[in-house]
Amino acid sequence: MSTPAENEASIKQESGPSGTVQDKPKKIVVRTGDGEVFELKEEVAMEMETIKTFFMEDNISYETVMPLTNVDSWELVKVIEYCSKYVELKNKENFHKELKAFQDEFVKSMSPKTLLSLSNVANYLEIKYFLDFICQAIADHIKSKDVEYVRELFGVENDFTEEEYEMAKTEAPWAHENLDKDLY
Amino acid sequence: MGRRNGPKRQKKFLENWGSLPSELLDSILESLPSIFDYIQFSLVCKHWRKVALNQKEQRLRSCHKQLAPLLLLNSTKNSNQTRALYSVTQGKVVHRFNLPNHRYDEDTWLCGSSHGWLAYADASFMVTLVNPFTRGTIRLPQVMEVVKSSRPECNSEFQISKVVLSANPSLFPNDYEVLVIFENDDGVTKELAHFKSGDNSWTRSDRRMIEGLDIIDATYYKGRFVALTGFDSDPDHGVSKVHPSIECISHPHELFLQKTSFLVKSTCEDLLLVNTSLDMGRCFGGTRIFKLGRSCGPQWVKMESFGTDALFLDNMNAICVSASYSGCHPNSIYLLEGVVNLSSGEETWFKRPITWGTRSITWIAPTMAFSI
């Protein structure tokens, strides 16, 4: 599926900063952890607090290429896709409805591992609305699932002692009995 | 599409997702309002548990209002004393418990579900409160004793039809009240009895006041019990003369046949009157909702919908919860057989695991005792 991101952000060869002229739309250049360089529209880049702070705080020139060492290129592509759409829809009348349609499509074939990677990136880049959205999508994956499933999904090990575990369970004993099997 | 094949540095993934930053876990947990999910989350590992405990305060505050009621069923196991609790949001039985040692035969029946406690009454007018979650039991003194002394001619033709609590006795063991509606066999003559924790016996409503009053339903609302009386009741009974802690409010003008009226508190603290049929097929077209307004004296204001609430209804009980938090459908009525969506008219039947009769089945609000 060709991503709209490829329309919004052009990927350029690493050959030095482009000589920008004042009346051209401003672009911000970043380099991902795996060495790819991306050119972002200013309005999209400013949706990410981390980038915004980097350039705004010390009045750093847009000619500087900002390193995003914790972000992979495929992740950035997805982030750009989402943020661009968000900025585009932001002031529209049907904002919520259209955003919801886009969100459903966006996560449709994403695995939990993908969502987890994106959540880390969203956290690192400090994009609140994107983070909330990704976390909701992750939560939807573990809704109504038992603790074993959740551990496996996240690759987490149970570090409780048996005693500690039993103690924790007493908080709501009625939530632990899975009785469908023995009722019949 | 010129992507440059640069040196692909291996990015450092978190090897153990369990060490996801707390803010991330916190955000994920916030999108899991269900208490079941919260509990599973808190048992994953120590780090996750810590995140869960941090959210406990804010959850506890909204907890009892937001949980979807569970459905009380008879167990198929050949035991009169076993009961099961079924979750409609999860589509399965989630708990089983035994009724306390008692003679549970035809002479004992379920007559109330309030604040997470079930009320059972028997032929000797003994009311027992049972909490299926904490397995607590409270035996209240006989209501009948009071009746007998003032009305020697009274016999067991009277039946307790509804029990309402003012608060959860687990949380307020010394400060809860109980209201009981009991009726004569003809279903016409109804009386009220009141009990406060610490009392030795029940207080019956004054018989002279009760005469001619048709009591339809009762609930606890903003500090007192409210009894709904028939429209053609004597207007002089308007304000509480029946008993100091009971206020009587009469039914709105429109009284619909073959439908029942219930009092229920909405999640935004309004007192609602719901007049509807408990029959799935007739529920959608025939539901009327009123809100109690107080402009010049109590009056019922017609409402168009339940808004973001969901209503759980059976023949002795009505509970309102916030749909989004509890995982239910908004503006919908949950009957014993299924859900009726009042916005769309859609009817969804529950996948019933076993068959059950109607008298001993009710909705019950789950409670959770957090360790301090």
XYZ file of C-alpha atoms in Angstrom:
556
model
C 0.000 0.000 0.000
C 1.613 3.275 -0.982
C 1.610 5.512 2.004
C 0.369 9.067 1.875
C 3.506 9.834 3.829
C 5.473 9.515 0.684
C 3.578 12.473 -0.656
C 4.096 14.494 2.471
C 7.714 13.834 3.205
C 10.263 13.582 0.491
C 13.260 11.429 1.123
C 16.428 12.964 -0.085
C 19.951 11.840 -0.539
C 22.285 12.773 2.210
C 24.195 15.357 0.323
C 24.079 18.372 2.543
C 21.382 20.774 3.511
C 19.252 22.227 0.789
C 19.597 25.924 0.217
C 16.208 27.105 1.305
C 14.729 30.381 0.227
C 12.539 32.374 2.607
C 9.246 32.031 0.735
C 9.413 28.267 0.190
C 7.417 26.109 2.683
C 9.747 25.305 5.535
C 11.077 21.792 5.869
C 12.737 20.073 8.748
C 15.255 17.345 8.206
C 15.751 14.389 10.506
C 17.855 11.250 10.436
C 16.477 8.000 11.855
C 18.407 5.462 13.868
C 18.944 3.251 10.833
C 20.472 6.034 8.805
C 17.586 7.220 6.665
C 17.076 10.904 6.164
C 13.600 12.374 6.046
C 12.355 15.792 5.099
C 9.243 16.835 6.960
C 6.811 19.641 6.400
C 7.250 22.121 9.243
C 3.611 21.888 10.342
C 3.831 18.117 10.639
C 7.182 18.155 12.420
C 5.858 20.624 14.980
C 3.241 18.098 16.062
C 6.098 16.217 17.708
C 7.114 17.924 20.924
C 10.597 16.449 20.888
C 11.374 17.938 17.494
C 9.632 21.179 18.318
C 11.658 21.624 21.477
C 14.906 20.768 19.716
C 14.524 23.551 17.188
C 12.600 26.102 19.200
C 14.417 26.124 22.481
C 17.841 27.056 21.272
C 16.700 28.641 18.048
C 18.482 26.019 16.043
C 18.525 26.562 12.300
C 16.327 24.351 10.171
C 19.413 23.491 8.219
C 20.484 21.237 11.042
C 19.651 17.590 10.588
C 18.127 16.356 13.804
C 19.145 12.869 14.846
C 16.325 10.557 15.950
C 18.415 7.659 17.087
C 15.566 5.782 18.758
C 13.350 5.800 15.729
C 13.500 3.439 12.784
C 12.593 4.573 9.320
C 9.511 2.386 9.002
C 8.250 3.784 12.283
C 8.809 7.365 11.199
C 6.921 6.703 7.988
C 3.942 5.599 10.031
C 4.192 8.535 12.398
C 4.355 10.982 9.535
C 1.380 9.299 7.924
C -0.698 9.714 11.064
C 0.359 13.233 11.951
C -0.083 14.523 8.424
C -3.593 13.141 8.345
C -4.332 14.610 11.727
C -3.141 18.059 10.699
C -5.139 17.804 7.489
C -8.366 16.837 9.279
C -7.890 19.022 12.325
C -9.995 21.945 11.244
C -12.531 20.063 9.225
C -16.168 19.724 10.196
C -16.291 15.948 10.226
C -13.035 15.724 12.109
C -14.022 12.987 14.537
C -15.816 10.873 12.017
C -13.099 11.046 9.413
C -10.351 10.562 11.968
C -12.081 7.441 13.269
C -12.309 6.012 9.756
C -8.639 6.729 9.208
C -7.685 5.254 12.579
C -9.518 2.016 11.892
C -7.737 1.628 8.595
C -4.393 2.593 10.111
C -4.315 -0.143 12.741
C -6.210 -2.729 10.755
C -3.387 -5.085 10.017
C -0.958 -4.044 12.705
C 0.354 -6.694 15.025
C 0.624 -6.033 18.764
C 4.424 -5.924 18.375
C 4.105 -3.204 15.766
C 1.798 -1.252 18.042
C 4.256 -1.588 20.889
C 7.107 -0.260 18.753
C 4.971 2.650 17.680
C 3.956 3.381 21.242
C 7.594 3.700 22.208
C 8.217 6.033 19.313
C 5.136 8.082 20.113
C 6.372 8.386 23.659
C 9.877 9.366 22.583
C 8.684 11.917 20.048
C 6.070 13.165 22.537
C 3.013 13.161 20.319
C 0.218 12.961 22.847
C -2.751 12.269 20.608
C -0.869 9.641 18.680
C 0.303 7.987 21.880
C -3.223 7.890 23.288
C -4.466 6.369 20.073
C -1.780 3.677 19.949
C -2.279 2.812 23.616
C -5.984 2.405 23.032
C -5.226 0.086 20.129
C -2.892 -1.963 22.348
C -5.498 -2.078 25.086
C -8.046 -3.386 22.600
C -5.722 -6.311 21.955
C -5.639 -7.366 25.602
C -9.259 -6.645 26.525
C -10.887 -9.603 28.194
C -7.722 -11.665 27.926
C -6.246 -13.428 30.916
C -2.892 -12.695 32.471
C -1.098 -15.572 30.714
C -2.070 -14.208 27.334
C -0.928 -10.723 28.245
C 2.436 -11.986 29.498
C 3.018 -13.919 26.314
C 2.011 -11.041 24.121
C 4.395 -8.644 25.802
C 7.091 -11.217 26.467
C 6.969 -10.504 30.189
C 8.046 -12.933 32.850
C 6.115 -13.493 36.025
C 8.403 -12.267 38.775
C 6.010 -12.789 41.670
C 6.710 -15.478 44.229
C 3.844 -17.873 44.701
C 2.977 -16.213 47.984
C 2.979 -12.755 46.511
C 0.820 -13.920 43.637
C -1.787 -15.478 45.912
C -1.862 -12.320 48.017
C -2.431 -10.197 44.935
C -5.288 -12.431 43.852
C -7.188 -12.016 47.120
C -8.086 -8.483 46.194
C -10.916 -9.753 44.072
C -11.223 -13.536 44.356
C -14.276 -13.573 42.186
C -12.332 -12.315 39.182
C -10.047 -15.313 39.026
C -12.438 -18.172 38.767
C -12.843 -19.282 35.214
C -15.671 -21.635 35.627
C -17.110 -22.217 32.202
C -15.499 -25.610 32.113
C -16.620 -26.993 35.393
C -20.098 -25.760 35.398
C -21.441 -28.502 33.168
C 11.358 5.920 -4.560
C 15.064 6.340 -3.920
C 15.700 5.036 -0.462
C 19.280 5.118 0.367
C 20.863 1.870 1.458
C 22.753 3.323 4.338
C 24.415 1.493 7.171
C 21.450 -0.197 8.861
C 22.295 0.047 12.468
C 20.485 -2.502 14.564
C 18.086 -0.539 16.667
C 17.981 -1.411 20.307
C 14.582 -2.872 21.017
C 13.493 -3.293 24.552
C 14.271 -6.908 25.179
C 11.778 -7.197 27.903
C 8.570 -5.330 27.231
C 7.770 -5.667 30.877
C 10.100 -2.774 31.399
C 7.971 -0.523 29.250
C 8.045 2.968 30.705
C 5.406 3.477 33.373
C 3.698 6.313 31.527
C 3.109 3.988 28.616
C 1.667 1.250 30.783
C -0.411 3.837 32.590
C -1.850 5.018 29.290
C -2.670 1.473 28.234
C -4.317 0.701 31.549
C -6.445 3.816 31.303
C -7.919 2.399 28.115
C -8.951 -0.712 30.040
C -11.839 0.407 32.236
C -13.108 -3.086 32.954
C -12.278 -4.373 36.398
C -11.429 -7.785 34.947
C -8.818 -6.297 32.675
C -7.475 -4.199 35.508
C -6.969 -7.267 37.653
C -5.274 -9.273 34.905
C -3.023 -6.281 34.257
C -2.039 -6.057 37.906
C -0.981 -9.700 37.944
C 1.368 -9.652 34.974
C 4.484 -8.789 36.941
C 5.660 -6.536 39.745
C 6.268 -3.493 37.576
C 2.829 -3.701 36.012
C 1.267 -4.173 39.422
C 2.886 -1.000 40.609
C 1.378 0.928 37.711
C -2.017 -0.599 38.469
C -1.865 0.322 42.142
C -1.115 3.904 41.182
C -4.398 4.057 39.352
C -6.301 2.338 42.136
C -7.391 5.512 43.902
C -9.102 7.050 40.937
C -10.672 3.735 40.007
C -12.021 3.036 43.455
C -13.755 6.362 43.450
C -15.650 5.651 40.272
C -15.687 1.872 40.650
C -19.045 1.099 42.178
C -20.895 3.339 39.805
C -19.367 2.074 36.637
C -19.255 -1.696 36.733
C -21.673 -3.633 34.568
C -24.018 -5.738 36.701
C -23.668 -9.500 36.552
C -26.573 -11.840 36.034
C -27.402 -14.251 38.817
C -28.246 -17.716 37.530
C -29.062 -21.074 38.955
C -26.268 -23.540 38.486
C -27.049 -26.679 36.564
C -25.221 -28.747 39.110
C -27.788 -30.575 41.128
C -27.607 -28.363 44.102
C -30.222 -26.012 45.362
C -27.588 -23.894 46.949
C -25.231 -23.212 44.064
C -25.557 -20.062 42.077
C -23.534 -18.654 39.182
C -22.820 -15.119 38.045
C -22.786 -14.430 34.329
C -21.130 -11.444 32.686
C -22.888 -10.162 29.587
C -19.914 -8.054 28.600
C -17.645 -11.098 28.678
C -20.241 -13.599 27.554
C -19.419 -16.166 30.209
C -19.916 -17.238 33.783
C -17.337 -15.532 35.945
C -18.118 -16.683 39.464
C -19.868 -19.400 41.364
C -20.855 -19.443 45.006
C -22.979 -21.322 47.491
C -25.831 -19.795 49.356
C -25.218 -19.960 53.081
C -26.472 -22.930 54.974
C -30.182 -22.495 54.973
C -33.198 -24.431 53.963
C -33.496 -23.290 50.383
C -36.732 -24.821 49.289
C -39.859 -23.328 47.757
C -40.408 -21.304 50.881
C -37.322 -19.204 50.363
C -37.105 -16.733 47.577
C -34.953 -13.961 46.218
C -36.548 -10.614 46.874
C -33.892 -8.031 46.253
C -30.492 -7.117 44.852
C -28.984 -3.920 46.125
C -25.442 -2.581 46.398
C -23.992 -5.934 45.499
C -25.993 -7.872 48.119
C -28.803 -10.329 47.494
C -31.794 -10.450 49.805
C -33.606 -13.702 50.501
C -36.800 -14.044 52.487
C -38.615 -17.060 53.824
C -42.080 -17.870 55.062
C -41.260 -16.757 58.594
C -40.423 -13.313 57.297
C -36.746 -13.643 58.009
C -34.651 -11.593 55.612
C -31.083 -12.673 54.941
C -28.606 -10.567 53.028
C -25.945 -12.451 51.102
C -22.901 -11.049 49.339
C -21.712 -13.477 46.662
C -18.370 -11.714 46.325
C -17.194 -11.482 49.892
C -19.396 -14.416 50.987
C -20.712 -12.282 53.824
C -24.110 -12.979 55.335
C -26.330 -10.737 57.395
C -29.423 -12.100 59.071
C -31.940 -9.440 59.802
C -34.645 -9.828 62.420
C -37.998 -11.072 61.299
C -40.191 -8.464 59.722
C -43.164 -10.626 60.637
C -42.639 -10.250 64.331
C -43.492 -6.600 64.104
C -46.516 -7.323 61.996
C -47.768 -10.066 64.264
C -47.782 -7.965 67.362
C -49.863 -5.207 65.842
C -51.984 -7.363 63.613
C -52.711 -10.673 65.277
C -54.959 -11.715 62.443
C -52.126 -11.407 59.920
C -50.826 -14.612 58.454
C -48.191 -15.692 55.982
C -50.278 -14.592 53.070
C -48.053 -11.590 53.075
C -44.963 -11.900 50.928
C -41.918 -9.733 50.798
C -41.703 -8.445 47.260
C -38.748 -6.093 47.349
C -35.781 -5.220 49.547
C -33.750 -2.035 49.068
C -30.546 -1.050 50.863
C -29.364 2.488 51.435
C -25.677 1.574 51.287
C -23.310 -1.348 51.001
C -23.104 -3.016 54.433
C -19.518 -4.071 53.627
C -18.471 -0.448 53.421
C -20.862 0.915 56.042
C -21.477 -1.892 58.532
C -22.937 0.407 61.156
C -24.696 2.820 58.949
C -27.026 1.209 56.468
C -30.794 1.051 56.212
C -33.136 -1.475 54.702
C -36.569 -0.958 53.237
C -38.910 -3.812 52.560
C -42.093 -3.824 50.532
C -44.391 -6.662 51.365
C -47.708 -7.449 49.902
C -50.754 -9.433 50.499
C -51.598 -12.411 48.308
C -54.033 -10.346 46.303
C -51.079 -8.210 45.246
C -53.082 -5.153 46.111
C -52.438 -4.394 49.727
C -48.861 -3.369 50.215
C -46.948 -2.293 53.238
C -43.516 -0.984 54.044
C -41.085 -1.828 56.799
C -37.869 -0.075 57.673
C -34.730 -1.221 59.467
C -31.532 0.567 60.394
C -28.327 -1.255 61.280
C -28.218 -1.480 65.044
C -31.990 -1.634 65.472
C -33.497 -4.599 67.258
C -36.556 -4.784 65.101
C -38.273 -3.390 62.070
C -40.453 -0.312 61.996
C -43.602 -0.732 60.024
C -45.206 2.027 58.108
C -48.222 3.506 59.799
C -51.187 1.482 58.612
C -53.557 4.384 58.394
C -51.188 6.208 56.103
C -50.612 3.154 53.955
C -54.257 2.457 53.324
C -55.215 3.322 49.797
C -51.636 3.806 48.702
C -50.575 1.677 45.784
C -46.821 1.170 46.109
C -45.249 0.425 42.760
C -41.539 0.559 43.495
C -38.970 1.988 45.871
C -35.338 2.995 45.769
C -32.795 4.877 47.811
C -32.019 8.343 46.559
C -30.073 11.235 48.032
C -30.365 10.357 51.659
C -33.793 8.802 51.847
C -35.954 6.035 50.477
C -38.328 7.062 47.751
C -41.497 5.083 47.149
C -43.368 5.377 43.894
C -47.107 5.344 44.416
C -49.948 4.995 41.964
C -51.370 8.085 40.363
C -54.772 7.678 41.838
C -53.457 7.567 45.350
C -54.798 10.058 47.805
C -52.892 13.331 47.143
C -52.600 13.947 50.871
C -50.025 11.208 51.004
C -47.769 13.273 48.797
C -45.060 13.969 51.309
C -43.528 11.534 53.747
C -46.100 10.808 56.401
C -45.698 7.130 55.951
C -42.363 6.951 57.703
C -39.769 9.651 58.362
C -37.145 8.173 56.091
C -39.483 7.448 53.223
C -40.722 9.931 50.691
C -43.695 9.018 48.533
C -43.927 10.358 45.028
C -46.829 9.564 42.792
C -46.629 8.154 39.325
C -46.955 10.554 36.391
C -50.285 10.997 34.763
C -49.725 8.513 31.992
C -49.958 5.022 33.327
C -49.336 2.403 30.700
C -51.010 -0.941 30.881
C -49.063 -4.159 30.693
C -45.939 -2.311 31.571
C -44.076 -1.877 34.804
C -42.593 1.211 36.355
C -39.225 1.332 38.045
C -37.334 3.956 39.962
C -33.628 4.179 39.288
C -30.826 6.628 39.867
C -28.918 7.696 36.746
C -25.143 8.051 36.763
C -25.507 11.809 36.891
C -27.574 11.506 40.057
C -31.025 12.145 38.614
C -33.959 10.092 39.800
C -35.530 8.395 36.821
C -38.820 6.634 36.393
C -38.755 4.029 33.675
C -42.020 2.605 32.437
C -41.485 -0.310 30.126
C -42.230 -3.905 29.315
C -39.851 -6.594 30.523
C -40.653 -8.510 27.400
C -37.894 -8.142 24.768
C -40.322 -7.801 21.915
C -42.331 -5.013 23.469
C -39.568 -3.098 25.163
C -38.404 -0.870 22.330
C -41.644 0.734 21.306
C -43.065 0.904 24.771
C -40.404 2.521 26.918
C -41.070 5.856 28.583
C -38.464 7.640 30.645
C -39.113 10.424 33.134
C -36.772 12.475 35.247
C -37.781 13.928 38.584
C -37.736 17.702 38.506
C -38.399 19.957 41.411
C -39.560 23.262 40.053
C -42.810 23.667 41.996
C -42.950 20.499 43.979
C -41.945 17.126 42.562
C -42.933 16.541 38.962
C -41.956 14.123 36.245
C -40.270 15.485 33.136
C -40.282 13.351 30.015
C -36.864 12.289 28.703
C -35.969 11.064 25.271
C -33.178 8.676 26.102
C -30.774 7.395 28.703
C -27.967 9.350 27.102
C -24.681 7.627 27.811
C -26.158 5.316 30.443
C -27.203 1.706 30.133
C -30.097 0.353 32.193
C -30.172 -3.161 33.673
C -33.663 -4.321 34.445
C -35.461 -7.298 35.888
C -38.701 -7.703 37.750
C -37.348 -6.516 41.048
C -34.366 -4.345 40.269
C -33.097 -1.474 38.118
C -29.461 -0.379 37.867
C -27.955 2.401 35.751
C -24.301 2.350 34.722
C -22.149 4.465 32.466
C -22.019 2.587 29.173
C -18.518 3.502 28.113
C -16.850 2.552 31.387
C -18.675 -0.682 31.820
C -18.366 -1.844 28.250
C -22.096 -1.763 27.576
C -24.175 -0.156 24.887
C -25.379 3.371 25.631
C -29.094 4.146 25.722
C -29.861 0.452 25.942
C -31.903 -1.676 28.284
C -30.412 -4.959 29.443
C -33.232 -7.389 30.200
C -32.795 -10.937 31.406
C -32.901 -12.365 27.893
C -30.924 -9.755 26.005
C -30.264 -6.132 25.142
C -32.605 -3.637 23.518
C -30.920 -0.624 21.984
C -33.310 2.287 22.311
C -31.507 4.343 19.687
C -31.569 1.756 16.944
C -34.303 -0.621 18.038
C -31.839 -3.477 17.697
C -32.433 -6.509 19.916
C -29.569 -8.808 20.814
C -30.231 -12.008 22.713
C -27.718 -13.243 25.252
C -26.065 -16.553 24.571
C -27.585 -18.279 27.542
C -25.478 -21.153 28.740
C -28.312 -22.740 30.728
C -31.989 -22.285 31.146
C -33.364 -20.563 34.158
C -36.624 -19.534 35.712
C -37.444 -15.910 36.183
C -38.097 -15.504 39.859
C -34.690 -16.428 41.189
C -32.770 -14.447 38.618
C -31.658 -10.847 38.939
C -28.903 -8.383 38.125
C -26.305 -7.747 40.751
C -23.704 -4.989 40.869
C -20.252 -6.469 41.472
C -18.293 -5.069 44.367
C -14.615 -5.230 44.985
C -12.880 -5.164 48.287
C -9.490 -3.673 47.835
C -6.914 -4.482 50.459
C -5.787 -1.315 52.152
